[in-house]
CSV table of C-alpha atoms and ligand atoms in Angstrom, one decimal:
chain,number,residue,atom,x,y,z
A,1,UNK,CA,-23.2,28.5,26.2
A,2,UNK,CA,-21.9,26.7,29.3
A,3,UNK,CA,-18.6,25.3,29.7
A,4,UNK,CA,-20.1,22.2,30.4
A,5,UNK,CA,-22.1,22.0,27.3
A,6,UNK,CA,-18.6,21.6,25.6
A,7,UNK,CA,-18.2,18.2,27.5
A,8,UNK,CA,-21.5,16.9,27.7
A,9,UNK,CA,-24.3,15.9,25.6
A,10,UNK,CA,-27.4,16.1,28.2
A,11,UNK,CA,-29.9,13.6,27.3
A,12,UNK,CA,-29.3,9.7,27.5
A,13,UNK,CA,-27.6,8.3,25.0
A,14,UNK,CA,-29.6,5.0,25.4
A,15,UNK,CA,-32.9,6.5,24.0
A,16,UNK,CA,-32.5,6.2,20.3
A,17,UNK,CA,-35.3,8.0,18.6
A,18,UNK,CA,-36.7,6.6,15.4
A,19,UNK,CA,-36.2,9.6,13.5
A,20,UNK,CA,-34.2,12.6,13.5
A,21,UNK,CA,-32.9,15.7,11.6
A,22,UNK,CA,-30.8,16.2,9.2
A,23,UNK,CA,-29.0,18.9,6.6
A,24,UNK,CA,-30.3,16.9,3.5
A,25,UNK,CA,-28.4,17.9,0.2
A,26,UNK,CA,-30.9,18.0,-2.4
A,27,UNK,CA,-29.0,19.4,-5.6
A,28,UNK,CA,-27.0,22.3,-6.5
A,29,UNK,CA,-27.0,24.8,-3.7
A,30,UNK,CA,-30.2,23.2,-2.1
A,31,UNK,CA,-29.7,21.8,1.4
A,32,UNK,CA,-33.0,21.2,3.0
A,33,UNK,CA,-33.4,21.1,7.0
A,34,UNK,CA,-35.6,17.1,7.0
A,35,UNK,CA,-36.7,14.5,9.2
A,36,UNK,CA,-35.0,11.3,7.9
A,37,UNK,CA,-34.8,7.7,10.1
A,38,UNK,CA,-32.4,7.4,12.4
A,39,UNK,CA,-30.0,4.9,10.5
A,40,UNK,CA,-30.5,1.1,11.9
A,41,UNK,CA,-26.6,-0.5,12.6
A,42,UNK,CA,-25.3,-4.1,11.9
A,43,UNK,CA,-22.6,-6.1,13.9
A,44,UNK,CA,-19.6,-4.6,14.0
A,45,UNK,CA,-21.2,-1.0,13.6
A,46,UNK,CA,-21.8,2.1,15.9
A,47,UNK,CA,-24.1,4.9,16.2
A,48,UNK,CA,-22.7,8.1,17.1
A,49,UNK,CA,-24.6,10.9,18.4
A,50,UNK,CA,-23.3,14.1,16.7
A,51,UNK,CA,-22.1,16.9,19.2
A,52,UNK,CA,-20.0,19.4,16.7
A,53,UNK,CA,-19.3,18.8,12.5
A,54,UNK,CA,-17.0,21.4,11.3
A,55,UNK,CA,-18.2,22.7,7.7
A,56,UNK,CA,-15.5,22.2,5.6
A,57,UNK,CA,-14.5,23.8,2.4
A,58,UNK,CA,-14.8,20.4,0.3
A,59,UNK,CA,-18.4,20.2,1.7
A,60,UNK,CA,-19.0,23.6,0.2
A,61,UNK,CA,-17.6,22.6,-2.9
A,62,UNK,CA,-19.9,19.2,-3.2
A,63,UNK,CA,-23.0,21.7,-2.7
A,64,UNK,CA,-22.3,24.2,-5.0
A,65,UNK,CA,-21.1,22.3,-7.7
A,66,UNK,CA,-23.2,19.4,-7.7
A,67,UNK,CA,-20.2,16.9,-8.2
A,68,UNK,CA,-22.1,14.6,-6.2
A,69,UNK,CA,-25.7,13.1,-6.5
A,70,UNK,CA,-28.4,13.9,-5.0
A,71,UNK,CA,-29.6,13.3,-1.7
A,72,UNK,CA,-26.8,12.9,0.7
A,73,UNK,CA,-26.1,14.1,4.2
A,74,UNK,CA,-22.5,15.7,4.2
A,75,UNK,CA,-20.2,16.3,7.6
A,76,UNK,CA,-17.0,14.6,8.2
A,77,UNK,CA,-15.3,16.4,11.0
A,78,UNK,CA,-17.5,15.1,13.6
A,79,UNK,CA,-17.5,14.4,16.9
A,80,UNK,CA,-19.7,13.3,19.8
A,81,UNK,CA,-21.0,10.3,21.8
A,82,UNK,CA,-21.5,6.6,20.8
A,83,UNK,CA,-25.3,6.1,21.2
A,84,UNK,CA,-25.4,2.6,20.3
A,85,UNK,CA,-23.0,-0.1,19.7
A,86,UNK,CA,-23.8,-3.0,16.8
A,87,UNK,CA,-23.0,-7.2,17.8
A,88,UNK,CA,-19.4,-7.7,18.4
A,89,UNK,CA,-18.0,-4.0,19.1
A,90,UNK,CA,-15.9,-4.4,22.3
A,91,UNK,CA,-13.6,-1.1,22.3
A,92,UNK,CA,-16.5,1.1,22.5
A,93,UNK,CA,-19.7,1.3,24.3
A,94,UNK,CA,-22.5,4.0,24.9
A,95,UNK,CA,-21.4,6.8,26.2
A,96,UNK,CA,-17.7,7.0,25.2
A,97,UNK,CA,-16.8,10.6,23.6
A,98,UNK,CA,-15.4,9.9,19.9
A,99,UNK,CA,-13.9,11.3,17.0
A,100,UNK,CA,-14.6,9.4,13.7
A,101,UNK,CA,-12.9,9.7,10.3
A,102,UNK,CA,-15.1,9.2,7.3
A,103,UNK,CA,-12.6,7.3,5.3
A,104,UNK,CA,-9.4,5.0,6.0
A,105,UNK,CA,-7.5,3.7,3.4
A,106,UNK,CA,-6.6,-0.1,2.8
A,107,UNK,CA,-3.1,0.4,3.4
A,108,UNK,CA,-2.1,-2.5,0.7
A,109,UNK,CA,-3.2,-1.4,-2.5
A,110,UNK,CA,-0.6,0.6,-5.0
A,111,UNK,CA,-1.8,3.9,-4.0
A,112,UNK,CA,-1.5,3.0,-0.2
A,113,UNK,CA,2.1,1.7,-0.9
A,114,UNK,CA,3.3,4.7,-2.3
A,115,UNK,CA,1.5,6.7,0.3
A,116,UNK,CA,-1.2,8.4,-2.0
A,117,UNK,CA,-3.9,7.5,0.2
A,118,UNK,CA,-6.4,9.9,-1.4
A,119,UNK,CA,-6.5,7.6,-4.5
A,120,UNK,CA,-7.2,4.3,-2.9
A,121,UNK,CA,-10.4,2.7,-3.8
A,122,UNK,CA,-11.0,1.7,-0.2
A,123,UNK,CA,-10.3,5.5,1.1
A,124,UNK,CA,-12.7,6.2,-1.4
A,125,UNK,CA,-15.6,4.2,0.3
A,126,UNK,CA,-17.1,6.2,2.7
A,127,UNK,CA,-17.6,4.7,6.3
A,128,UNK,CA,-19.8,6.7,8.0
A,129,UNK,CA,-23.6,8.0,6.9
A,130,UNK,CA,-26.7,9.4,8.2
A,131,UNK,CA,-28.6,7.8,5.0
A,132,UNK,CA,-28.9,7.6,1.4
A,133,UNK,CA,-25.6,7.3,-0.4
A,134,UNK,CA,-22.7,7.4,2.5
A,135,UNK,CA,-21.2,10.9,2.3
A,136,UNK,CA,-20.1,11.5,5.9
A,137,UNK,CA,-23.4,12.2,7.5
A,138,UNK,CA,-21.9,14.4,10.5
A,139,UNK,CA,-24.9,17.4,9.4
A,140,UNK,CA,-27.5,15.1,11.0
A,141,UNK,CA,-28.5,14.3,15.0
A,142,UNK,CA,-26.7,10.4,14.5
A,143,UNK,CA,-24.4,8.9,12.2
A,144,UNK,CA,-24.1,5.3,11.4
A,145,UNK,CA,-20.3,4.4,11.7
A,146,UNK,CA,-19.3,1.2,9.7
A,147,UNK,CA,-17.0,-1.7,10.6
A,148,UNK,CA,-13.7,-0.5,9.0
A,149,UNK,CA,-14.1,2.9,10.7
A,150,UNK,CA,-14.9,1.5,14.2
A,151,UNK,CA,-12.0,-0.6,13.9
A,152,UNK,CA,-9.4,2.0,12.3
A,153,UNK,CA,-11.0,5.4,12.0
A,154,UNK,CA,-12.4,6.1,15.7
A,155,UNK,CA,-10.7,8.0,18.3
A,156,UNK,CA,-11.6,8.3,21.9
A,157,UNK,CA,-12.1,12.2,23.3
A,158,UNK,CA,-9.7,12.1,26.4
A,159,UNK,CA,-11.7,13.9,29.5
A,160,UNK,CA,-11.2,17.6,29.6
A,161,UNK,CA,-11.1,18.0,25.7
A,162,UNK,CA,-14.3,19.3,24.3
A,163,UNK,CA,-15.9,18.1,21.2
A,164,UNK,CA,-15.0,21.2,19.3
A,165,UNK,CA,-11.5,21.0,19.9
A,166,UNK,CA,-11.5,17.2,18.9
A,167,UNK,CA,-13.6,17.5,16.0
A,168,UNK,CA,-10.3,19.1,14.4
A,169,UNK,CA,-8.6,16.4,14.0
A,170,UNK,CA,-9.6,15.5,10.3
A,171,UNK,CA,-8.6,19.1,9.0
A,172,UNK,CA,-5.3,19.2,11.3
A,173,UNK,CA,-4.5,15.8,9.4
A,174,UNK,CA,-5.1,17.2,6.1
A,175,UNK,CA,-2.9,20.0,7.0
A,176,UNK,CA,0.0,18.2,8.5
A,177,UNK,CA,0.0,16.4,5.0
A,178,UNK,CA,0.3,19.1,3.3
A,179,UNK,CA,3.4,20.5,5.5
A,180,UNK,CA,4.8,17.2,5.0
A,181,UNK,CA,4.6,17.9,1.1
A,182,UNK,CA,6.9,20.9,1.4
A,183,UNK,CA,10.0,19.1,2.8
A,184,UNK,CA,10.2,22.5,4.8
A,185,UNK,CA,13.7,22.9,6.6
A,186,UNK,CA,14.7,25.0,9.8
A,187,UNK,CA,14.8,28.7,9.3
A,188,UNK,CA,13.5,28.8,5.5
A,189,UNK,CA,10.8,31.3,5.2
A,190,UNK,CA,7.4,30.3,4.0
A,191,UNK,CA,4.3,32.4,3.4
A,192,UNK,CA,1.2,31.5,3.7
A,193,UNK,CA,-1.6,33.2,1.4
A,194,UNK,CA,-4.9,33.1,3.1
A,195,UNK,CA,-5.7,33.4,6.5
A,196,UNK,CA,-9.0,31.4,7.0
A,197,UNK,CA,-8.7,28.6,9.7
A,198,UNK,CA,-6.9,26.5,7.3
A,199,UNK,CA,-4.3,29.1,6.3
A,200,UNK,CA,-3.8,29.6,10.2
A,201,UNK,CA,-3.7,26.1,10.9
A,202,UNK,CA,-1.2,25.5,8.1
A,203,UNK,CA,1.2,28.6,9.2
A,204,UNK,CA,1.2,27.3,12.7
A,205,UNK,CA,2.1,23.7,11.7
A,206,UNK,CA,4.8,25.4,9.2
A,207,UNK,CA,6.2,27.5,12.1
A,208,UNK,CA,6.4,24.5,14.4
A,209,UNK,CA,9.3,23.3,11.9
A,210,UNK,CA,11.1,26.2,12.6
A,211,UNK,CA,10.4,28.2,9.7
A,212,UNK,CA,10.2,31.6,9.7
A,213,UNK,CA,6.2,32.6,8.8
A,214,UNK,CA,4.8,35.5,6.9
A,215,UNK,CA,1.1,35.5,6.3
A,216,UNK,CA,-1.1,37.4,4.4
A,217,UNK,CA,-4.7,38.2,3.8
A,218,UNK,CA,-7.1,40.6,2.5
A,219,UNK,CA,-8.6,41.3,5.9
A,220,UNK,CA,-6.6,42.9,8.9
A,221,UNK,CA,-9.2,41.0,11.3
A,222,UNK,CA,-8.1,37.7,10.1
A,223,UNK,CA,-4.4,38.8,10.5
A,224,UNK,CA,-4.9,39.8,14.1
A,225,UNK,CA,-6.9,36.3,14.6
A,226,UNK,CA,-3.7,34.7,13.4
A,227,UNK,CA,-1.3,36.9,14.9
A,228,UNK,CA,-3.2,35.9,18.2
A,229,UNK,CA,-1.8,32.1,17.1
A,230,UNK,CA,2.0,33.5,17.1
A,231,UNK,CA,2.0,34.4,13.5
A,232,UNK,CA,2.9,38.1,14.0
A,233,UNK,CA,4.6,38.5,10.4
A,234,UNK,CA,2.1,39.8,8.3
A,235,UNK,CA,0.9,41.4,4.8
A,236,UNK,CA,-2.4,43.0,4.4
A,237,UNK,CA,-2.9,42.2,0.8
A,238,UNK,CA,-5.3,44.8,0.5
A,239,UNK,CA,-3.0,47.8,1.2
A,240,UNK,CA,0.3,46.0,0.2
A,241,UNK,CA,1.8,44.5,-2.8
A,242,UNK,CA,2.4,40.8,-1.4
A,243,UNK,CA,4.9,39.9,-3.8
A,244,UNK,CA,7.3,42.7,-3.4
A,245,UNK,CA,6.7,42.8,0.4
A,246,UNK,CA,8.2,39.3,0.7
A,247,UNK,CA,11.2,40.1,-1.6
A,248,UNK,CA,12.0,43.2,0.7
A,249,UNK,CA,11.7,40.2,3.3
A,250,UNK,CA,13.9,38.0,2.2
A,251,UNK,CA,16.9,39.9,0.8
A,252,UNK,CA,15.0,40.3,-2.8
A,253,UNK,CA,15.0,36.4,-3.2
A,254,UNK,CA,11.0,35.5,-2.4
A,255,UNK,CA,10.0,33.2,0.1
A,256,UNK,CA,11.6,29.3,0.1
A,257,UNK,CA,8.1,27.8,0.3
A,258,UNK,CA,4.6,29.5,-0.7
A,259,UNK,CA,1.4,28.1,0.6
A,260,UNK,CA,-1.6,28.9,-1.0
A,261,UNK,CA,-4.6,28.7,1.3
A,262,UNK,CA,-7.3,30.4,-0.8
A,263,UNK,CA,-9.8,28.7,-3.5
A,264,UNK,CA,-9.9,29.2,-6.6
A,265,UNK,CA,-7.1,30.0,-9.4
A,266,UNK,CA,-6.7,33.7,-9.4
A,267,UNK,CA,-3.7,33.7,-7.0
A,268,UNK,CA,-1.8,31.1,-7.8
A,269,UNK,CA,0.5,33.3,-10.1
A,270,UNK,CA,1.2,35.7,-7.2
A,271,UNK,CA,2.4,32.4,-5.0
A,272,UNK,CA,4.6,31.2,-8.0
A,273,UNK,CA,5.9,34.8,-8.3
A,274,UNK,CA,6.5,35.3,-4.4
A,275,UNK,CA,8.8,32.0,-4.5
A,276,UNK,CA,12.1,32.4,-4.9
A,277,UNK,CA,14.0,30.8,-7.3
A,278,UNK,CA,14.0,26.7,-6.7
A,279,UNK,CA,11.3,27.3,-4.2
A,280,UNK,CA,8.2,25.3,-3.8
A,281,UNK,CA,4.4,26.1,-3.9
A,282,UNK,CA,1.7,24.5,-2.0
A,283,UNK,CA,-1.7,24.3,-3.9
A,284,UNK,CA,-4.1,23.3,-0.9
A,285,UNK,CA,-7.2,24.6,-1.8
A,286,UNK,CA,-7.5,24.4,-5.9
A,287,UNK,CA,-10.0,21.5,-5.5
A,288,UNK,CA,-11.6,22.2,-9.4
A,289,UNK,CA,-10.2,20.8,-12.5
A,290,UNK,CA,-10.0,23.7,-14.7
A,291,UNK,CA,-7.3,26.3,-16.4
A,292,UNK,CA,-5.0,28.5,-14.7
A,293,UNK,CA,-2.7,31.1,-15.7
A,294,UNK,CA,1.1,29.7,-14.7
A,295,UNK,CA,4.3,31.3,-16.1
A,296,UNK,CA,6.2,28.1,-17.1
A,297,UNK,CA,9.8,29.8,-17.1
A,298,UNK,CA,9.4,29.9,-13.7
A,299,UNK,CA,9.0,26.4,-13.6
A,300,UNK,CA,11.7,25.6,-16.0
A,301,UNK,CA,14.1,28.3,-15.9
A,302,UNK,CA,13.5,29.6,-12.4
A,303,UNK,CA,13.2,25.7,-11.2
A,304,UNK,CA,10.3,26.3,-8.9
A,305,UNK,CA,8.0,23.5,-7.9
A,306,UNK,CA,4.5,23.1,-7.7
A,307,UNK,CA,3.2,20.8,-5.5
A,308,UNK,CA,-0.5,19.6,-4.4
A,309,UNK,CA,-1.7,17.9,-1.1
A,310,UNK,CA,-5.3,16.9,-0.9
A,311,UNK,CA,-7.4,14.9,2.1
A,312,UNK,CA,-5.9,13.2,5.0
A,313,UNK,CA,-2.8,10.6,5.5
A,314,UNK,CA,-3.4,7.8,7.9
A,315,UNK,CA,0.4,7.9,8.6
A,316,UNK,CA,-0.4,11.4,10.0
A,317,UNK,CA,-3.6,10.0,12.1
A,318,UNK,CA,-1.4,9.4,15.4
A,319,UNK,CA,0.4,12.9,15.5
A,320,UNK,CA,-2.6,14.7,14.2
A,321,UNK,CA,-5.0,13.3,17.2
A,322,UNK,CA,-1.9,13.8,19.5
A,323,UNK,CA,-1.6,17.6,18.2
A,324,UNK,CA,-5.3,18.0,18.5
A,325,UNK,CA,-5.9,16.1,22.1
A,326,UNK,CA,-3.0,17.8,23.4
A,327,UNK,CA,-4.0,21.3,22.8
A,328,UNK,CA,-0.8,22.2,21.1
A,329,UNK,CA,-3.3,24.6,19.7
A,330,UNK,CA,-6.4,26.1,20.9
A,331,UNK,CA,-8.8,25.2,18.4
A,332,UNK,CA,-11.8,26.4,19.9
A,333,UNK,CA,-10.7,29.8,19.5
A,334,UNK,CA,-10.9,29.2,15.8
A,335,UNK,CA,-14.6,28.7,15.7
A,336,UNK,CA,-16.3,31.9,15.1
A,337,UNK,CA,-19.9,30.8,14.8
A,338,UNK,CA,-21.7,27.6,16.4
A,339,UNK,CA,-25.1,26.7,14.9
A,340,UNK,CA,-27.4,24.5,16.3
A,341,UNK,CA,-28.5,21.9,13.3
A,342,UNK,CA,-32.2,23.5,12.4
A,343,UNK,CA,-29.8,26.5,11.2
A,344,UNK,CA,-27.8,24.3,9.1
A,345,UNK,CA,-28.3,26.4,5.6
A,346,UNK,CA,-27.7,29.8,7.5
A,347,UNK,CA,-24.4,27.8,8.9
A,348,UNK,CA,-23.5,26.6,5.1
A,349,UNK,CA,-24.5,29.8,3.3
A,350,UNK,CA,-21.8,31.8,6.2
A,351,UNK,CA,-19.0,29.0,5.4
A,352,UNK,CA,-19.5,29.7,1.6
A,353,UNK,CA,-19.5,33.5,2.0
A,354,UNK,CA,-17.0,34.0,4.7
A,355,UNK,CA,-16.8,37.3,6.5
A,356,UNK,CA,-13.8,39.3,7.7
A,357,UNK,CA,-14.2,37.9,11.0
A,358,UNK,CA,-15.8,34.8,10.3
A,359,UNK,CA,-13.6,31.1,11.0
A,360,UNK,CA,-14.6,28.0,11.5
A,361,UNK,CA,-18.1,27.5,11.2
A,362,UNK,CA,-19.5,24.4,13.3
A,363,UNK,CA,-23.0,22.7,13.5
A,364,UNK,CA,-23.7,21.4,16.5
A,365,UNK,CA,-26.5,18.7,16.4
A,366,UNK,CA,-26.4,18.3,20.3
A,367,UNK,CA,-24.8,20.7,21.9
A,368,UNK,CA,-26.9,21.2,25.1
A,369,UNK,CA,-27.1,24.9,24.0
A,370,UNK,CA,-28.5,23.8,20.8
A,371,UNK,CA,-31.2,21.4,21.9
B,1,ZN,ZN1,-12.7,17.9,5.6
B,2,ZN,ZN1,-5.2,1.2,-0.5
C-alpha cells in the first residue's frame, strides 16, 4: 500500500455509479456482499465515497445478537470524500475529505439538558445510510449523509491527516466520554482491564489527565502494543493475579479507578475487587442486558461506585476532533488489519474473534490499494 493511498481516493468523485457494493446484514451472523443502488440524496444532503470505516464492537454485537431488524448496512466510523452535494449545501463540495458522525443529539430535550445524549430521541435517529433502515452505512462504497449531519455532524479532514487516522474521531469521543465520567484526579492510580484498541485509547486518555496507569491483558502481544503508546506498567493476566498485583502497586489498597474494557460480564467482579474502597469502576463494554455477579457490600460497605458510559458526547466533539487531527496519538499504528469491501465478511469475522495481535480492523471500500 502506498502512503499516497492513505490520503487520496484515485477515482474521480464526480463519476457516481448507479450501483455499488455493500456489506448487507441479512440476519443473525449473516452479512453478505451485495450489489445495491447508490443512495439518492435530497436537498441539504451529501453523498460521501467511503475510504475507511472502522469495525466497532457495537456493530459486531448487533450482527451477532440480531438486536436490529434486517436488512441493514452498518458501519459508523466513516471517513471519505464528498462525491456529490444536494441543493443548498454550501459548507462542502465534491472532493472535500470528511469524517461523518452517524448521529447527533438535538441539544434541547430533557436528556440533552441533563447531558445524557445517548438517550435523546433525535440522537437515536441515524443520519447516515447506504440503503435500507438507516444504520451508519459505512460498510458500503457510498453513504448518504442527511441534512442535520451535514450541518452538525460532519468534520473536514485537514491536509496531511489520513483517512485512517480521521476515522477514529467517533471511537475517541466515546472513550473521552468514559474518562470524563470517572472524574480522574492527577496522581490517582488507574487500572485498565483489556488492551484491545479501545482499552489502549482509554488508557492513553486516562494517562493524559496525570494519572498513573496500570494495564492488564491476557496477551503479552497486546501489552507490548500498549507499551509502544507509553503504557509501560503492565500485568500479564494469564500469568499474574491482577487483583493481587494491583494491590501490591498501591500499598495494598487497590486502584483509585478501574476501567473495564473487555466485553461480557465475567470480569466485573475482578474489576470491582481491584478497586480500592471508595474507588470507581467504569463499565465500558457491557452492552448487553442480563445478570452479573457483583458484591453488594463492595458498593455499600466499601463505598465503591459502579459507573457506565455509552456512545459519544456532542460536548466532546471539538476536543475529540482536535486530539485526532493533531495526531496527539497515532491511530494508524492501532490498525492491525485493512480489508477491501469484498472481504467484509472476513473483516467482521476477525473483529468478532480478535487474535492476540489483532487490533483495530478497518474496511476500506475506496482505498486506492483496494480498488
Ligand atoms: Zn463505534
Ligand atoms: Zn435531545
